[in-house]
Amino acid sequence: MTAENPLGSRPLPQLLRTFAVPSILAMLVSSLYNIVDQIFIGQGVGYLGNAATNVAYPLTTICLAIALLIGIGGAANFNLNLGAGRQEAARRVVGAAVTMMVGLGLLYMVLVELFLPHLLRLFGGTDSVMPYALTYTRITALGMPLLIVTNATCNLIRADGSPRYSMTCMLLGAVINTILDPVFIFVCHWGVAGAAWATVIGQAASCGMAVVYLPRFHNIHLRREDFRPQPSLWRRIASLGLSNSMNQVAITFVQIVLNNSLTYYGAQSIYGSDIPLATSGIVIKINAILLGVIVGISQGTQPIISFNYGAGKYDRVRGIYLLAVKLSLIISAVGFAAFQLFPKEIVSLFGTGDHLYFEFAVKFMRTYLFMVVVNCVQLLSSNFFAAIGKPIRGLLLALTRQVFFLVPLLLLLPRLWGLDGLLFAAPVADFIAFVTSALTMRSELRRLANAGQPQPV
């Protein structure tokens, strides 16, 4: 049965193209939710509206962390079981993942609504930004369970061999959001509330399409009893999704530290507190587009890696990882060139500002994103270990850049160089994380090469 599955037999470049392209598009669409809001809010409300979406952004990254915990963990367990020929176990994994995503999504929404003002202050909200941030997030919080269910389910759909359907789920919501944003902001004059309602409506459409797929899985047939609470499976799913999830949590933590540091050190500079806060949100969300491509490639490799590792085909495991790294490095180089050559043109898409606004935005983009060309290695490597069932090693790699290196540098370097120290922290952390990941993967790839060699008689 394993030999009949195309994951174990089809050429690797063809498999990567089949799974990664829809995954990339899905991740780009996911990034567009925030990008489109940022563009229309910047044009219709101004840079304080952009600052508000930046303050609210950590709540979205936490949503994605929950979705990755369940979606990546469920997909890895699903494909490992399929590769080993355990159909019934694969079926129960999907049922357990669905109960997890619904329960955690509803719990997260309630907690956000209850503690929203305190959370936004924690995320760096200033007095001038808070009214916009509260209005925007009160509404978008209603769609957070939908976002979690959609993203987690799309990972399972991709693992089942339907990457195009997964992509279409995400695309549907983005198209609806893009259409409704200008209508609600410029025609109905609802401001940031209009952008928020456009986002929620788009998320509802995507979620509905994803849920429709559940009774249509190709490799399994779900039963009612599969959706009963199964704590042991929940733990197994969480263990394999933890590295990807913690990477998102770490991004959230970094965002909180960065926002508060920018307002503090910005107030001591000619730029003030609001300009650094607004421009950093734009730069980080622009970088999220490049990261979305890399994460899409990483997610596209997950079913291929997990299935072949479960089937003992280690040469294919090594091959797909190396192929993904080469492709990601090329794409990252293109992103680096755009960030260095056209920073002002990119920032201008998100509204207007004075001379100081653009001066800091250009400086921020060129400096903070100087080492993006090698970020892909850390992302692909942490996901690799999760895909082969080694979550602890994947978790440690996922935390290298954000927690182990970047946060300490964000706290230390500004004490020496003020606002400029915040900008230099990212490229330094990126380089150290790259070296750490490369050395770790070199050891693991050698182990797999030796494991795949014929043993002496």
Tab-separated table of N, CA, C and O in Angstrom, residues 90-158:
chain	number	residue	atom	x	y	z
A	90	ALA	N	-4.339	6.907	11.679
A	90	ALA	CA	-4.379	8.169	10.934
A	90	ALA	C	-5.752	8.818	11.037
A	90	ALA	O	-5.868	10.041	11.177
A	91	ARG	N	-6.791	7.999	10.973
A	91	ARG	CA	-8.163	8.510	11.074
A	91	ARG	C	-8.423	9.155	12.435
A	91	ARG	O	-9.005	10.234	12.543
A	92	ARG	N	-7.970	8.490	13.495
A	92	ARG	CA	-8.200	9.011	14.836
A	92	ARG	C	-7.426	10.308	15.079
A	92	ARG	O	-7.874	11.171	15.831
A	93	VAL	N	-6.274	10.447	14.444
A	93	VAL	CA	-5.501	11.685	14.569
A	93	VAL	C	-6.286	12.870	14.029
A	93	VAL	O	-6.339	13.939	14.652
A	94	VAL	N	-6.927	12.704	12.881
A	94	VAL	CA	-7.697	13.796	12.285
A	94	VAL	C	-8.863	14.180	13.193
A	94	VAL	O	-9.131	15.372	13.430
A	95	GLY	N	-9.572	13.192	13.719
A	95	GLY	CA	-10.686	13.491	14.612
A	95	GLY	C	-10.236	14.250	15.848
A	95	GLY	O	-10.879	15.224	16.278
A	96	ALA	N	-9.121	13.823	16.431
A	96	ALA	CA	-8.593	14.500	17.618
A	96	ALA	C	-8.165	15.932	17.289
A	96	ALA	O	-8.370	16.857	18.088
A	97	ALA	N	-7.578	16.131	16.115
A	97	ALA	CA	-7.141	17.471	15.715
A	97	ALA	C	-8.331	18.413	15.566
A	97	ALA	O	-8.262	19.588	15.961
A	98	VAL	N	-9.435	17.931	15.017
A	98	VAL	CA	-10.624	18.771	14.837
A	98	VAL	C	-11.179	19.211	16.188
A	98	VAL	O	-11.529	20.385	16.386
A	99	THR	N	-11.279	18.298	17.153
A	99	THR	CA	-11.793	18.684	18.472
A	99	THR	C	-10.862	19.691	19.146
A	99	THR	O	-11.318	20.609	19.835
A	100	MET	N	-9.555	19.541	18.937
A	100	MET	CA	-8.592	20.480	19.509
A	100	MET	C	-8.781	21.882	18.943
A	100	MET	O	-8.813	22.873	19.687
A	101	MET	N	-8.882	21.989	17.616
A	101	MET	CA	-8.937	23.305	16.998
A	101	MET	C	-10.211	24.064	17.368
A	101	MET	O	-10.181	25.281	17.599
A	102	VAL	N	-11.322	23.362	17.459
A	102	VAL	CA	-12.580	24.017	17.832
A	102	VAL	C	-12.531	24.480	19.292
A	102	VAL	O	-12.858	25.632	19.612
A	103	GLY	N	-12.095	23.602	20.182
A	103	GLY	CA	-12.051	23.945	21.597
A	103	GLY	C	-11.091	25.078	21.904
A	103	GLY	O	-11.448	26.047	22.603
A	104	LEU	N	-9.876	25.002	21.385
A	104	LEU	CA	-8.889	26.045	21.652
A	104	LEU	C	-9.260	27.362	20.977
A	104	LEU	O	-8.990	28.443	21.518
A	105	GLY	N	-9.893	27.293	19.809
A	105	GLY	CA	-10.303	28.510	19.119
A	105	GLY	C	-11.335	29.295	19.911
A	105	GLY	O	-11.231	30.518	20.072
A	106	LEU	N	-12.339	28.615	20.445
A	106	LEU	CA	-13.373	29.291	21.239
A	106	LEU	C	-12.796	29.837	22.543
A	106	LEU	O	-13.129	30.952	22.964
A	107	LEU	N	-11.931	29.056	23.184
A	107	LEU	CA	-11.318	29.512	24.430
A	107	LEU	C	-10.480	30.761	24.194
A	107	LEU	O	-10.523	31.719	24.987
A	108	TYR	N	-9.721	30.772	23.113
A	108	TYR	CA	-8.864	31.921	22.810
A	108	TYR	C	-9.696	33.175	22.568
A	108	TYR	O	-9.360	34.264	23.058
A	109	MET	N	-10.796	33.067	21.835
A	109	MET	CA	-11.651	34.217	21.561
A	109	MET	C	-12.180	34.825	22.861
A	109	MET	O	-12.176	36.046	23.048
A	110	VAL	N	-12.655	33.977	23.779
A	110	VAL	CA	-13.200	34.458	25.053
A	110	VAL	C	-12.128	35.195	25.854
A	110	VAL	O	-12.366	36.283	26.404
A	111	LEU	N	-10.934	34.643	25.921
A	111	LEU	CA	-9.856	35.267	26.690
A	111	LEU	C	-9.453	36.620	26.094
A	111	LEU	O	-9.198	37.585	26.834
A	112	VAL	N	-9.400	36.699	24.767
A	112	VAL	CA	-9.048	37.962	24.117
A	112	VAL	C	-10.082	39.036	24.427
A	112	VAL	O	-9.743	40.183	24.783
A	113	GLU	N	-11.363	38.703	24.298
A	113	GLU	CA	-12.417	39.681	24.557
A	113	GLU	C	-12.406	40.144	26.013
A	113	GLU	O	-12.661	41.321	26.314
A	114	LEU	N	-12.093	39.257	26.927
A	114	LEU	CA	-12.112	39.596	28.351
A	114	LEU	C	-10.962	40.525	28.745
A	114	LEU	O	-11.139	41.435	29.571
A	115	PHE	N	-9.792	40.301	28.156
A	115	PHE	CA	-8.597	41.020	28.599
A	115	PHE	C	-8.014	41.940	27.529
A	115	PHE	O	-6.841	42.321	27.609
A	116	LEU	N	-8.813	42.342	26.554
A	116	LEU	CA	-8.298	43.062	25.399
A	116	LEU	C	-7.574	44.365	25.737
A	116	LEU	O	-6.448	44.581	25.259
A	117	PRO	N	-8.146	45.276	26.535
A	117	PRO	CA	-7.418	46.531	26.807
A	117	PRO	C	-6.040	46.296	27.425
A	117	PRO	O	-5.063	46.957	27.063
A	118	HIS	N	-5.963	45.349	28.352
A	118	HIS	CA	-4.683	45.059	28.993
A	118	HIS	C	-3.690	44.463	27.992
A	118	HIS	O	-2.492	44.785	28.028
A	119	LEU	N	-4.193	43.611	27.101
A	119	LEU	CA	-3.320	42.995	26.105
A	119	LEU	C	-2.754	44.029	25.144
A	119	LEU	O	-1.559	44.021	24.822
A	120	LEU	N	-3.602	44.955	24.692
A	120	LEU	CA	-3.137	45.954	23.739
A	120	LEU	C	-2.132	46.904	24.364
A	120	LEU	O	-1.194	47.355	23.699
A	121	ARG	N	-2.296	47.218	25.639
A	121	ARG	CA	-1.292	48.026	26.336
A	121	ARG	C	0.028	47.261	26.429
A	121	ARG	O	1.107	47.814	26.223
A	122	LEU	N	-0.080	45.976	26.729
A	122	LEU	CA	1.111	45.135	26.803
A	122	LEU	C	1.839	45.080	25.471
A	122	LEU	O	3.074	45.025	25.415
A	123	PHE	N	1.080	45.115	24.368
A	123	PHE	CA	1.655	45.013	23.031
A	123	PHE	C	2.215	46.341	22.526
A	123	PHE	O	2.657	46.425	21.388
A	124	GLY	N	2.161	47.386	23.357
A	124	GLY	CA	2.786	48.657	22.989
A	124	GLY	C	1.832	49.751	22.579
A	124	GLY	O	2.272	50.774	22.027
A	125	GLY	N	0.526	49.598	22.832
A	125	GLY	CA	-0.450	50.605	22.452
A	125	GLY	C	-0.264	51.910	23.209
A	125	GLY	O	-0.201	51.912	24.435
A	126	THR	N	-0.176	53.029	22.487
A	126	THR	CA	-0.076	54.352	23.112
A	126	THR	C	-1.470	54.972	23.227
A	126	THR	O	-2.440	54.458	22.670
A	127	ASP	N	-1.571	56.090	23.933
A	127	ASP	CA	-2.878	56.733	24.137
A	127	ASP	C	-3.525	57.111	22.813
A	127	ASP	O	-4.749	57.006	22.660
A	128	SER	N	-2.736	57.573	21.852
A	128	SER	CA	-3.305	57.994	20.569
A	128	SER	C	-3.709	56.816	19.690
A	128	SER	O	-4.582	56.950	18.817
A	129	VAL	N	-3.102	55.664	19.919
A	129	VAL	CA	-3.376	54.490	19.088
A	129	VAL	C	-4.487	53.615	19.661
A	129	VAL	O	-5.227	52.954	18.912
A	130	MET	N	-4.663	53.605	20.980
A	130	MET	CA	-5.572	52.669	21.641
A	130	MET	C	-7.013	52.705	21.117
A	130	MET	O	-7.623	51.642	20.936
A	131	PRO	N	-7.633	53.879	20.869
A	131	PRO	CA	-9.022	53.851	20.367
A	131	PRO	C	-9.173	53.072	19.059
A	131	PRO	O	-10.135	52.308	18.896
A	132	TYR	N	-8.235	53.254	18.153
A	132	TYR	CA	-8.278	52.524	16.884
A	132	TYR	C	-8.042	51.021	17.115
A	132	TYR	O	-8.721	50.171	16.524
A	133	ALA	N	-7.091	50.709	17.968
A	133	ALA	CA	-6.747	49.306	18.213
A	133	ALA	C	-7.900	48.555	18.876
A	133	ALA	O	-8.192	47.408	18.534
A	134	LEU	N	-8.577	49.197	19.837
A	134	LEU	CA	-9.713	48.553	20.517
A	134	LEU	C	-10.855	48.295	19.542
A	134	LEU	O	-11.444	47.206	19.526
A	135	THR	N	-11.162	49.287	18.727
A	135	THR	CA	-12.252	49.126	17.748
A	135	THR	C	-11.949	47.988	16.776
A	135	THR	O	-12.801	47.130	16.504
A	136	TYR	N	-10.736	47.964	16.264
A	136	TYR	CA	-10.341	46.960	15.273
A	136	TYR	C	-10.355	45.557	15.870
A	136	TYR	O	-10.899	44.616	15.275
A	137	THR	N	-9.799	45.401	17.058
A	137	THR	CA	-9.582	44.069	17.603
A	137	THR	C	-10.837	43.483	18.242
A	137	THR	O	-10.995	42.253	18.270
A	138	ARG	N	-11.735	44.315	18.787
A	138	ARG	CA	-12.992	43.792	19.307
A	138	ARG	C	-13.739	42.990	18.233
A	138	ARG	O	-14.385	41.982	18.520
A	139	ILE	N	-13.616	43.453	17.001
A	139	ILE	CA	-14.318	42.790	15.892
A	139	ILE	C	-13.525	41.598	15.378
A	139	ILE	O	-14.061	40.491	15.218
A	140	THR	N	-12.227	41.794	15.130
A	140	THR	CA	-11.438	40.693	14.562
A	140	THR	C	-11.336	39.504	15.515
A	140	THR	O	-11.142	38.373	15.073
A	141	ALA	N	-11.488	39.751	16.823
A	141	ALA	CA	-11.449	38.642	17.780
A	141	ALA	C	-12.567	37.638	17.520
A	141	ALA	O	-12.417	36.439	17.789
A	142	LEU	N	-13.695	38.107	16.970
A	142	LEU	CA	-14.809	37.206	16.666
A	142	LEU	C	-14.423	36.186	15.594
A	142	LEU	O	-14.989	35.089	15.548
A	143	GLY	N	-13.490	36.553	14.738
A	143	GLY	CA	-13.082	35.645	13.665
A	143	GLY	C	-11.894	34.772	14.016
A	143	GLY	O	-11.495	33.929	13.203
A	144	MET	N	-11.344	34.926	15.203
A	144	MET	CA	-10.146	34.160	15.543
A	144	MET	C	-10.384	32.655	15.608
A	144	MET	O	-9.536	31.881	15.150
A	145	PRO	N	-11.508	32.163	16.154
A	145	PRO	CA	-11.754	30.718	16.060
A	145	PRO	C	-11.845	30.231	14.618
A	145	PRO	O	-11.392	29.131	14.287
A	146	LEU	N	-12.420	31.059	13.752
A	146	LEU	CA	-12.529	30.701	12.333
A	146	LEU	C	-11.141	30.607	11.699
A	146	LEU	O	-10.873	29.699	10.900
A	147	LEU	N	-10.261	31.549	12.058
A	147	LEU	CA	-8.899	31.545	11.520
A	147	LEU	C	-8.140	30.296	11.961
A	147	LEU	O	-7.425	29.675	11.167
A	148	ILE	N	-8.306	29.916	13.220
A	148	ILE	CA	-7.625	28.726	13.747
A	148	ILE	C	-8.119	27.466	13.048
A	148	ILE	O	-7.323	26.627	12.599
A	149	VAL	N	-9.440	27.316	12.938
A	149	VAL	CA	-10.003	26.122	12.299
A	149	VAL	C	-9.582	26.047	10.834
A	149	VAL	O	-9.195	24.980	10.332
A	150	THR	N	-9.615	27.174	10.143
A	150	THR	CA	-9.255	27.181	8.723
A	150	THR	C	-7.802	26.766	8.508
A	150	THR	O	-7.501	25.870	7.709
A	151	ASN	N	-6.878	27.425	9.205
A	151	ASN	CA	-5.463	27.143	8.994
A	151	ASN	C	-5.080	25.732	9.421
A	151	ASN	O	-4.308	25.058	8.739
A	152	ALA	N	-5.614	25.271	10.556
A	152	ALA	CA	-5.296	23.921	11.011
A	152	ALA	C	-5.865	22.868	10.066
A	152	ALA	O	-5.190	21.896	9.700
A	153	THR	N	-7.116	23.055	9.648
A	153	THR	CA	-7.747	22.093	8.744
A	153	THR	C	-7.050	22.064	7.395
A	153	THR	O	-6.908	20.999	6.776
A	154	CYS	N	-6.595	23.214	6.917
A	154	CYS	CA	-5.914	23.258	5.620
A	154	CYS	C	-4.616	22.445	5.644
A	154	CYS	O	-4.229	21.857	4.634
A	155	ASN	N	-3.929	22.399	6.788
A	155	ASN	CA	-2.750	21.543	6.899
A	155	ASN	C	-3.126	20.072	6.771
A	155	ASN	O	-2.413	19.291	6.141
A	156	LEU	N	-4.233	19.686	7.365
A	156	LEU	CA	-4.701	18.301	7.265
A	156	LEU	C	-5.142	17.975	5.839
A	156	LEU	O	-4.889	16.880	5.331
A	157	ILE	N	-5.797	18.927	5.200
A	157	ILE	CA	-6.232	18.725	3.814
A	157	ILE	C	-5.017	18.534	2.903
A	157	ILE	O	-5.000	17.667	2.023
A	158	ARG	N	-3.995	19.337	3.126
A	158	ARG	CA	-2.760	19.217	2.339
A	158	ARG	C	-2.105	17.861	2.583
A	158	ARG	O	-1.619	17.215	1.654
